[in-house]
Amino acid sequence: MLFKPTAVPNASLYDFACVSWNYTLKDWTTYGCSKVNHSEDGLQCFCNHTTNFAVLMSFRRDFKYTEVFNWITILGCSMSIIGLSLTITFQMTTRKSRKTNPTVLLVSICVCLLIFTLLFMLGVDNPHKQLDKPEIQEDNVLPPSDTHTERDRGPCTAVAVLLQYFLLGTFTWNMLYATHVFLMIRNSLATSPSHFTGYTVAIGWGLPAVVVALTLGISYRVDDPLGYRQEEFCWLAALGPKGNFDFKLPMFWGFLIPVAFMLIFNMGMLVYFVVTTGKTNPHLTSTRHTSMKKKFLSSFSLAVVLGLSWILGYLLLITQNQTMYTILNISFCVLTSTQGLQIFILFTARTAIVKKKMSSALKSVSSVGIPLHTRKFSLWRGEHSDQVESYTQQDTDLSFPPCSSQTSN
């Protein structure tokens, strides 16, 4: 018998079984049937008895692997890695001289973002891609399901777990930084409240672990890893079999929902900061232009460290216009990939300590001695003349034009 396989969109035939209907068991059975051949013409079966026959087929989903990185992402992430490394080093080495700065909060943000960026650059691309067409098995065995999913293998799931943890950790520490700014402004404190550091460490590293553990426990199975992560690259599962965004998958409830609450909180703290700082110190001795510049830089610095550029990612999910989608996509890629560089510029390069060291370095360079053109003269009276003549004893080979001196009696 020759059977024509059903065409399933975006899927390839993984295996099939030649079966007959067993009226006693009221189920399909492979008893008395075997596979003969399979080709583009169809699936050929042989059975040694007469009854109702069929072919049970199992399909494997076809995945479209695309380039994860573009030049904007590579350049931005590379600069962010350098900027975050320098910021962490600066914060740790100058901690004693900056007693009022929230070193633990900023360093924790930078550490999470640095590890996430490194993992993203080095491990987000799935090393075990399903590029080959599936090979049909010779044994005539009933397939367990209409859809075949490869068992978990390789480090892709582990990378997805670490990416989820450290990115959630970044946003959690962003939220704690916003809380710290709020408490400092409301209570007019010069230092953090008592026990604040202990609470922040527990929440900053513990809350992301709880979310990741719940996500794994609910959605991950060894025989079906795609319930938790994607196959194309090592990140949380987001799209269903038809390519549409699936709200039941962990990308929505394991990442987008908790991050959305954190971004809303951070946005509220930024508005509170802008309004409060705009009302304070109405009689400044500096000019109005300088005052507004400082307020803008302070607000912009806070927006950067709170990760508010990720709001563009949510706008991408709801944008239908193609032109607007392209603009938002490029803006989101540039701002998020260079977040580490922005933190370095705003929180390290602009600090008084760095400016002082740069000024000292420039002064030391400008004060290097430069040899000048020198001449020595001696005067004598000639035997047959009363004229005083000049005589050069030393000259250097610099590019200054030579000068002569002559005086008369």
GROMACS .gro file of C-alpha atoms in nm:
model
  409
    1MET     CA    1   0.000   0.000   0.000
    2LEU     CA    2   0.116   0.353  -0.079
    3PHE     CA    3   0.009   0.644   0.141
    4LYS     CA    4   0.049   1.013   0.066
    5PRO     CA    5   0.174   1.197   0.378
    6THR     CA    6  -0.021   1.497   0.497
    7ALA     CA    7   0.153   1.830   0.436
    8VAL     CA    8   0.206   2.008   0.766
    9PRO     CA    9   0.322   2.373   0.744
   10ASN     CA   10   0.664   2.453   0.892
   11ALA     CA   11   0.729   2.087   0.980
   12SER     CA   12   0.906   1.782   0.840
   13LEU     CA   13   0.814   1.415   0.864
   14TYR     CA   14   1.008   1.264   1.153
   15ASP     CA   15   0.876   0.906   1.159
   16PHE     CA   16   0.578   0.695   1.060
   17ALA     CA   17   0.426   0.359   1.142
   18CYS     CA   18   0.226   0.120   0.926
   19VAL     CA   19  -0.070   0.007   1.136
   20SER     CA   20  -0.399  -0.177   1.123
   21TRP     CA   21  -0.708  -0.145   1.338
   22ASN     CA   22  -0.751  -0.397   1.618
   23TYR     CA   23  -1.122  -0.437   1.690
   24THR     CA   24  -1.054  -0.621   2.015
   25LEU     CA   25  -0.822  -0.354   2.156
   26LYS     CA   26  -1.010  -0.075   1.976
   27ASP     CA   27  -0.675   0.080   1.886
   28TRP     CA   28  -0.412   0.085   1.613
   29THR     CA   29  -0.149  -0.189   1.612
   30THR     CA   30   0.162  -0.265   1.410
   31TYR     CA   31   0.101  -0.641   1.422
   32GLY     CA   32   0.147  -0.801   1.080
   33CYS     CA   33   0.263  -0.474   0.913
   34SER     CA   34   0.603  -0.340   0.820
   35LYS     CA   35   0.762  -0.044   0.645
   36VAL     CA   36   0.875  -0.102   0.289
   37ASN     CA   37   0.995   0.232   0.157
   38HIS     CA   38   0.951   0.605   0.189
   39SER     CA   39   1.013   0.864  -0.081
   40GLU     CA   40   0.871   1.181  -0.229
   41ASP     CA   41   0.598   0.972  -0.390
   42GLY     CA   42   0.467   0.849  -0.056
   43LEU     CA   43   0.500   0.599   0.226
   44GLN     CA   44   0.488   0.231   0.131
   45CYS     CA   45   0.364  -0.034   0.373
   46PHE     CA   46   0.323  -0.413   0.360
   47CYS     CA   47   0.070  -0.606   0.573
   48ASN     CA   48   0.007  -0.984   0.572
   49HIS     CA   49  -0.365  -0.967   0.655
   50THR     CA   50  -0.676  -0.779   0.554
   51THR     CA   51  -0.845  -0.516   0.773
   52ASN     CA   52  -0.850  -0.136   0.802
   53PHE     CA   53  -0.503   0.008   0.742
   54ALA     CA   54  -0.347   0.350   0.804
   55VAL     CA   55  -0.021   0.533   0.851
   56LEU     CA   56   0.045   0.717   1.176
   57MET     CA   57   0.289   1.002   1.126
   58SER     CA   58   0.498   1.214   1.361
   59PHE     CA   59   0.632   1.554   1.249
   60ARG     CA   60   0.920   1.764   1.371
   61ARG     CA   61   0.895   2.140   1.361
   62ASP     CA   62   1.121   2.324   1.116
   63PHE     CA   63   1.317   2.605   1.283
   64LYS     CA   64   1.441   2.914   1.102
   65TYR     CA   65   1.782   3.004   1.242
   66THR     CA   66   1.876   3.366   1.185
   67GLU     CA   67   2.174   3.577   1.281
   68VAL     CA   68   2.134   3.685   1.642
   69PHE     CA   69   2.381   3.971   1.626
   70ASN     CA   70   2.418   4.271   1.401
   71TRP     CA   71   2.700   4.524   1.400
   72ILE     CA   72   2.507   4.759   1.632
   73THR     CA   73   2.466   4.487   1.894
   74ILE     CA   74   2.827   4.369   1.870
   75LEU     CA   75   2.972   4.721   1.892
   76GLY     CA   76   2.735   4.836   2.167
   77CYS     CA   77   2.780   4.526   2.383
   78SER     CA   78   3.158   4.536   2.343
   79MET     CA   79   3.172   4.898   2.460
   80SER     CA   80   2.934   4.816   2.745
   81ILE     CA   81   3.156   4.531   2.864
   82ILE     CA   82   3.456   4.767   2.880
   83GLY     CA   83   3.254   5.044   3.045
   84LEU     CA   84   3.100   4.815   3.307
   85SER     CA   85   3.438   4.661   3.392
   86LEU     CA   86   3.592   5.006   3.442
   87THR     CA   87   3.293   5.123   3.649
   88ILE     CA   88   3.312   4.820   3.881
   89THR     CA   89   3.687   4.871   3.926
   90PHE     CA   90   3.644   5.242   3.994
   91GLN     CA   91   3.361   5.190   4.241
   92MET     CA   92   3.554   4.928   4.436
   93THR     CA   93   3.888   5.110   4.448
   94THR     CA   94   3.744   5.451   4.544
   95ARG     CA   95   3.481   5.329   4.786
   96LYS     CA   96   3.633   5.487   5.097
   97SER     CA   97   3.656   5.832   4.939
   98ARG     CA   98   3.287   5.825   4.834
   99LYS     CA   99   3.108   5.753   5.159
  100THR     CA  100   2.779   5.905   5.041
  101ASN     CA  101   2.749   5.708   4.717
  102PRO     CA  102   2.547   5.383   4.700
  103THR     CA  103   2.842   5.165   4.599
  104VAL     CA  104   2.676   4.828   4.668
  105LEU     CA  105   2.372   4.913   4.456
  106LEU     CA  106   2.561   5.045   4.156
  107VAL     CA  107   2.824   4.768   4.165
  108SER     CA  108   2.550   4.503   4.183
  109ILE     CA  109   2.372   4.657   3.884
  110CYS     CA  110   2.698   4.660   3.688
  111VAL     CA  111   2.789   4.302   3.787
  112CYS     CA  112   2.450   4.164   3.677
  113LEU     CA  113   2.452   4.362   3.355
  114LEU     CA  114   2.813   4.267   3.279
  115ILE     CA  115   2.752   3.893   3.329
  116PHE     CA  116   2.433   3.910   3.125
  117THR     CA  117   2.610   4.090   2.838
  118LEU     CA  118   2.898   3.840   2.838
  119LEU     CA  119   2.658   3.544   2.839
  120PHE     CA  120   2.450   3.703   2.566
  121MET     CA  121   2.753   3.764   2.344
  122LEU     CA  122   2.912   3.422   2.400
  123GLY     CA  123   2.626   3.179   2.458
  124VAL     CA  124   2.287   3.296   2.330
  125ASP     CA  125   2.342   3.126   1.992
  126ASN     CA  126   2.230   2.761   2.017
  127PRO     CA  127   2.534   2.536   1.951
  128HIS     CA  128   2.315   2.228   1.880
  129LYS     CA  129   2.096   2.340   1.592
  130GLN     CA  130   1.858   2.097   1.422
  131LEU     CA  131   1.975   2.167   1.067
  132ASP     CA  132   1.958   1.818   0.918
  133LYS     CA  133   1.641   1.656   0.793
  134PRO     CA  134   1.518   1.380   1.026
  135GLU     CA  135   1.604   1.023   0.929
  136ILE     CA  136   1.311   0.784   0.916
  137GLN     CA  137   1.354   0.484   1.148
  138GLU     CA  138   1.344   0.134   0.995
  139ASP     CA  139   1.157  -0.020   1.287
  140ASN     CA  140   0.780  -0.011   1.262
  141VAL     CA  141   0.705   0.142   1.602
  142LEU     CA  142   0.405   0.350   1.701
  143PRO     CA  143   0.510   0.715   1.743
  144PRO     CA  144   0.426   0.848   2.089
  145SER     CA  145   0.289   1.175   1.957
  146ASP     CA  146   0.197   1.359   1.641
  147THR     CA  147   0.474   1.610   1.714
  148HIS     CA  148   0.831   1.512   1.794
  149THR     CA  149   1.051   1.721   2.022
  150GLU     CA  150   1.420   1.651   2.074
  151ARG     CA  151   1.532   1.581   2.429
  152ASP     CA  152   1.734   1.850   2.599
  153ARG     CA  153   2.104   1.842   2.517
  154GLY     CA  154   2.393   2.083   2.537
  155PRO     CA  155   2.428   2.400   2.744
  156CYS     CA  156   2.146   2.600   2.582
  157THR     CA  157   1.897   2.558   2.869
  158ALA     CA  158   2.161   2.648   3.128
  159VAL     CA  159   2.249   2.964   2.932
  160ALA     CA  160   1.881   3.060   2.912
  161VAL     CA  161   1.846   3.014   3.290
  162LEU     CA  162   2.150   3.232   3.361
  163LEU     CA  163   2.035   3.499   3.114
  164GLN     CA  164   1.693   3.513   3.277
  165TYR     CA  165   1.844   3.530   3.625
  166PHE     CA  166   2.098   3.804   3.563
  167LEU     CA  167   1.866   4.018   3.352
  168LEU     CA  168   1.595   3.993   3.619
  169GLY     CA  169   1.870   4.066   3.872
  170THR     CA  170   1.962   4.383   3.684
  171PHE     CA  171   1.606   4.511   3.696
  172THR     CA  172   1.568   4.412   4.061
  173TRP     CA  173   1.878   4.610   4.156
  174ASN     CA  174   1.749   4.898   3.941
  175MET     CA  175   1.433   4.896   4.150
  176LEU     CA  176   1.634   4.891   4.473
  177TYR     CA  177   1.844   5.183   4.347
  178ALA     CA  178   1.522   5.377   4.280
  179THR     CA  179   1.401   5.292   4.632
  180HIS     CA  180   1.729   5.419   4.774
  181VAL     CA  181   1.695   5.750   4.586
  182PHE     CA  182   1.337   5.787   4.709
  183LEU     CA  183   1.433   5.730   5.074
  184MET     CA  184   1.728   5.967   5.051
  185ILE     CA  185   1.513   6.248   4.910
  186ARG     CA  186   1.212   6.196   5.136
  187ASN     CA  187   1.411   6.166   5.457
  188SER     CA  188   1.688   6.410   5.358
  189LEU     CA  189   1.952   6.152   5.445
  190ALA     CA  190   2.321   6.174   5.364
  191THR     CA  191   2.370   5.795   5.400
  192SER     CA  192   2.154   5.487   5.355
  193PRO     CA  193   1.911   5.391   5.633
  194SER     CA  194   2.023   5.131   5.885
  195HIS     CA  195   1.993   4.767   5.772
  196PHE     CA  196   1.911   4.888   5.417
  197THR     CA  197   2.215   4.715   5.266
  198GLY     CA  198   2.123   4.378   5.417
  199TYR     CA  199   1.768   4.397   5.285
  200THR     CA  200   1.885   4.500   4.939
  201VAL     CA  201   2.133   4.211   4.914
  202ALA     CA  202   1.865   3.958   5.012
  203ILE     CA  203   1.608   4.100   4.771
  204GLY     CA  204   1.850   4.180   4.488
  205TRP     CA  205   1.991   3.828   4.460
  206GLY     CA  206   1.698   3.633   4.604
  207LEU     CA  207   1.395   3.763   4.412
  208PRO     CA  208   1.531   3.674   4.065
  209ALA     CA  209   1.621   3.326   4.192
  210VAL     CA  210   1.261   3.270   4.308
  211VAL     CA  211   1.119   3.379   3.970
  212VAL     CA  212   1.362   3.160   3.776
  213ALA     CA  213   1.293   2.858   3.999
  214LEU     CA  214   0.916   2.896   3.952
  215THR     CA  215   0.957   2.933   3.576
  216LEU     CA  216   1.170   2.619   3.552
  217GLY     CA  217   0.942   2.417   3.778
  218ILE     CA  218   0.630   2.504   3.580
  219SER     CA  219   0.750   2.493   3.219
  220TYR     CA  220   1.069   2.282   3.189
  221ARG     CA  221   1.084   1.911   3.107
  222VAL     CA  222   1.391   1.718   2.996
  223ASP     CA  223   1.196   1.551   2.715
  224ASP     CA  224   1.038   1.884   2.615
  225PRO     CA  225   1.285   2.170   2.680
  226LEU     CA  226   1.105   2.398   2.435
  227GLY     CA  227   0.835   2.455   2.692
  228TYR     CA  228   1.090   2.674   2.870
  229ARG     CA  229   1.332   2.797   2.605
  230GLN     CA  230   1.347   2.855   2.233
  231GLU     CA  231   1.527   2.634   1.986
  232GLU     CA  232   1.655   2.911   1.758
  233PHE     CA  233   1.858   3.072   2.037
  234CYS     CA  234   1.899   3.026   2.410
  235TRP     CA  235   1.627   3.247   2.553
  236LEU     CA  236   1.280   3.206   2.702
  237ALA     CA  237   1.009   3.052   2.485
  238ALA     CA  238   0.777   3.317   2.342
  239LEU     CA  239   0.619   3.200   2.014
  240GLY     CA  240   0.374   2.921   1.954
  241PRO     CA  241   0.393   2.663   1.669
  242LYS     CA  242   0.227   2.907   1.427
  243GLY     CA  243   0.476   3.185   1.504
  244ASN     CA  244   0.239   3.395   1.711
  245PHE     CA  245   0.319   3.533   2.055
  246ASP     CA  246   0.188   3.287   2.313
  247PHE     CA  247   0.085   3.434   2.650
  248LYS     CA  248   0.106   3.087   2.809
  249LEU     CA  249   0.481   3.060   2.753
  250PRO     CA  250   0.737   3.178   3.014
  251MET     CA  251   0.856   3.479   2.814
  252PHE     CA  252   0.530   3.651   2.908
  253TRP     CA  253   0.466   3.554   3.269
  254GLY     CA  254   0.827   3.469   3.367
  255PHE     CA  255   0.991   3.785   3.233
  256LEU     CA  256   0.768   4.050   3.074
  257ILE     CA  257   0.519   4.069   3.364
  258PRO     CA  258   0.771   4.104   3.653
  259VAL     CA  259   0.992   4.343   3.453
  260ALA     CA  260   0.688   4.554   3.362
  261PHE     CA  261   0.605   4.605   3.732
  262MET     CA  262   0.968   4.703   3.801
  263LEU     CA  263   0.977   4.949   3.512
  264ILE     CA  264   0.649   5.109   3.623
  265PHE     CA  265   0.791   5.149   3.974
  266ASN     CA  266   1.117   5.294   3.839
  267MET     CA  267   0.929   5.533   3.613
  268GLY     CA  268   0.728   5.655   3.911
  269MET     CA  269   1.047   5.711   4.112
  270LEU     CA  270   1.200   5.906   3.822
  271VAL     CA  271   0.893   6.133   3.804
  272TYR     CA  272   0.912   6.184   4.180
  273PHE     CA  273   1.283   6.269   4.151
  274VAL     CA  274   1.227   6.519   3.868
  275VAL     CA  275   0.939   6.694   4.047
  276THR     CA  276   1.118   6.706   4.382
  277THR     CA  277   1.451   6.833   4.251
  278GLY     CA  278   1.267   7.091   4.042
  279LYS     CA  279   1.114   7.242   4.355
  280THR     CA  280   1.423   7.243   4.577
  281ASN     CA  281   1.673   7.527   4.610
  282PRO     CA  282   1.477   7.798   4.427
  283HIS     CA  283   1.742   8.065   4.503
  284LEU     CA  284   2.054   7.922   4.346
  285THR     CA  285   2.363   8.136   4.314
  286SER     CA  286   2.444   7.975   3.979
  287THR     CA  287   2.281   8.080   3.658
  288ARG     CA  288   1.949   7.938   3.546
  289HIS     CA  289   2.113   7.763   3.251
  290THR     CA  290   2.364   7.581   3.470
  291SER     CA  291   2.095   7.480   3.717
  292MET     CA  292   1.871   7.332   3.448
  293LYS     CA  293   2.169   7.152   3.293
  294LYS     CA  294   2.257   6.987   3.624
  295LYS     CA  295   1.896   6.884   3.683
  296PHE     CA  296   1.869   6.736   3.335
  297LEU     CA  297   2.193   6.539   3.373
  298SER     CA  298   2.083   6.408   3.713
  299SER     CA  299   1.746   6.296   3.575
  300PHE     CA  300   1.904   6.145   3.264
  301SER     CA  301   2.163   5.959   3.473
  302LEU     CA  302   1.889   5.815   3.692
  303ALA     CA  303   1.686   5.707   3.388
  304VAL     CA  304   1.991   5.527   3.245
  305VAL     CA  305   2.079   5.339   3.563
  306LEU     CA  306   1.712   5.242   3.613
  307GLY     CA  307   1.704   5.079   3.268
  308LEU     CA  308   1.406   5.277   3.141
  309SER     CA  309   1.520   5.233   2.780
  310TRP     CA  310   1.368   4.882   2.801
  311ILE     CA  311   1.025   5.045   2.781
  312LEU     CA  312   1.088   5.064   2.406
  313GLY     CA  313   1.084   4.684   2.399
  314TYR     CA  314   0.725   4.682   2.524
  315LEU     CA  315   0.630   4.939   2.261
  316LEU     CA  316   0.775   4.706   1.996
  317LEU     CA  317   0.530   4.433   2.101
  318ILE     CA  318   0.225   4.650   2.032
  319THR     CA  319   0.346   4.854   1.731
  320GLN     CA  320   0.173   4.772   1.402
  321ASN     CA  321   0.322   5.044   1.178
  322GLN     CA  322   0.630   4.913   0.998
  323THR     CA  323   0.814   5.248   0.991
  324MET     CA  324   0.756   5.309   1.359
  325TYR     CA  325   0.858   4.950   1.434
  326THR     CA  326   1.191   5.000   1.253
  327ILE     CA  327   1.262   5.326   1.438
  328LEU     CA  328   1.177   5.172   1.776
  329ASN     CA  329   1.377   4.859   1.697
  330ILE     CA  330   1.695   5.052   1.611
  331SER     CA  331   1.651   5.283   1.913
  332PHE     CA  332   1.595   4.989   2.146
  333CYS     CA  333   1.900   4.805   2.010
  334VAL     CA  334   2.128   5.109   2.043
  335LEU     CA  335   2.013   5.220   2.389
  336THR     CA  336   2.003   4.878   2.554
  337SER     CA  337   2.329   4.746   2.407
  338THR     CA  338   2.518   5.061   2.514
  339GLN     CA  339   2.366   5.086   2.862
  340GLY     CA  340   2.694   4.982   3.024
  341LEU     CA  341   2.882   5.250   2.832
  342GLN     CA  342   2.626   5.511   2.938
  343ILE     CA  343   2.666   5.411   3.303
  344PHE     CA  344   3.045   5.445   3.271
  345ILE     CA  345   3.021   5.794   3.121
  346LEU     CA  346   2.763   5.923   3.368
  347PHE     CA  347   2.880   5.756   3.690
  348THR     CA  348   3.255   5.720   3.639
  349ALA     CA  349   3.398   5.950   3.373
  350ARG     CA  350   3.207   6.254   3.506
  351THR     CA  351   3.302   6.209   3.872
  352ALA     CA  352   3.523   6.461   4.049
  353ILE     CA  353   3.788   6.197   4.122
  354VAL     CA  354   3.829   6.102   3.756
  355LYS     CA  355   3.826   6.466   3.646
  356LYS     CA  356   4.096   6.547   3.902
  357LYS     CA  357   4.315   6.257   3.788
  358MET     CA  358   4.267   6.353   3.424
  359SER     CA  359   4.357   6.715   3.502
  360SER     CA  360   4.673   6.605   3.686
  361ALA     CA  361   4.769   6.380   3.397
  362LEU     CA  362   4.724   6.662   3.147
  363LYS     CA  363   4.930   6.900   3.361
  364SER     CA  364   5.211   6.648   3.388
  365VAL     CA  365   5.213   6.606   3.011
  366SER     CA  366   5.212   6.982   2.948
  367SER     CA  367   5.496   7.045   3.195
  368VAL     CA  368   5.750   6.822   3.020
  369GLY     CA  369   6.073   7.021   2.960
  370ILE     CA  370   6.143   7.128   2.600
  371PRO     CA  371   6.507   7.223   2.511
  372LEU     CA  372   6.541   7.578   2.381
  373HIS     CA  373   6.788   7.740   2.139
  374THR     CA  374   7.087   7.875   2.332
  375ARG     CA  375   7.388   8.089   2.236
  376LYS     CA  376   7.688   8.210   2.433
  377PHE     CA  377   7.889   8.523   2.349
  378SER     CA  378   8.232   8.646   2.455
  379LEU     CA  379   8.372   8.994   2.380
  380TRP     CA  380   8.733   9.097   2.316
  381ARG     CA  381   8.922   9.393   2.170
  382GLY     CA  382   9.119   9.326   1.854
  383GLU     CA  383   9.483   9.425   1.821
  384HIS     CA  384   9.438   9.648   1.513
  385SER     CA  385   9.082   9.764   1.574
  386ASP     CA  386   8.891   9.936   1.843
  387GLN     CA  387   8.575   9.755   1.742
  388VAL     CA  388   8.427   9.500   1.978
  389GLU     CA  389   8.351   9.175   1.793
  390SER     CA  390   8.113   8.900   1.889
  391TYR     CA  391   8.200   8.532   1.886
  392THR     CA  392   7.958   8.234   1.919
  393GLN     CA  393   8.088   7.952   2.134
  394GLN     CA  394   7.782   7.718   2.151
  395ASP     CA  395   7.481   7.655   1.932
  396THR     CA  396   7.213   7.389   1.924
  397ASP     CA  397   7.056   7.228   1.622
  398LEU     CA  398   6.695   7.329   1.691
  399SER     CA  399   6.492   7.480   1.413
  400PHE     CA  400   6.501   7.837   1.549
  401PRO     CA  401   6.674   8.086   1.308
  402PRO     CA  402   7.024   8.190   1.422
  403CYS     CA  403   7.068   8.541   1.554
  404SER     CA  404   7.386   8.754   1.563
  405SER     CA  405   7.487   9.032   1.790
  406GLN     CA  406   7.735   9.311   1.714
  407THR     CA  407   7.814   9.620   1.911
  408SER     CA  408   8.046   9.908   1.839
  409ASN     CA  409   8.279  10.099   2.056
   0.00000   0.00000   0.00000
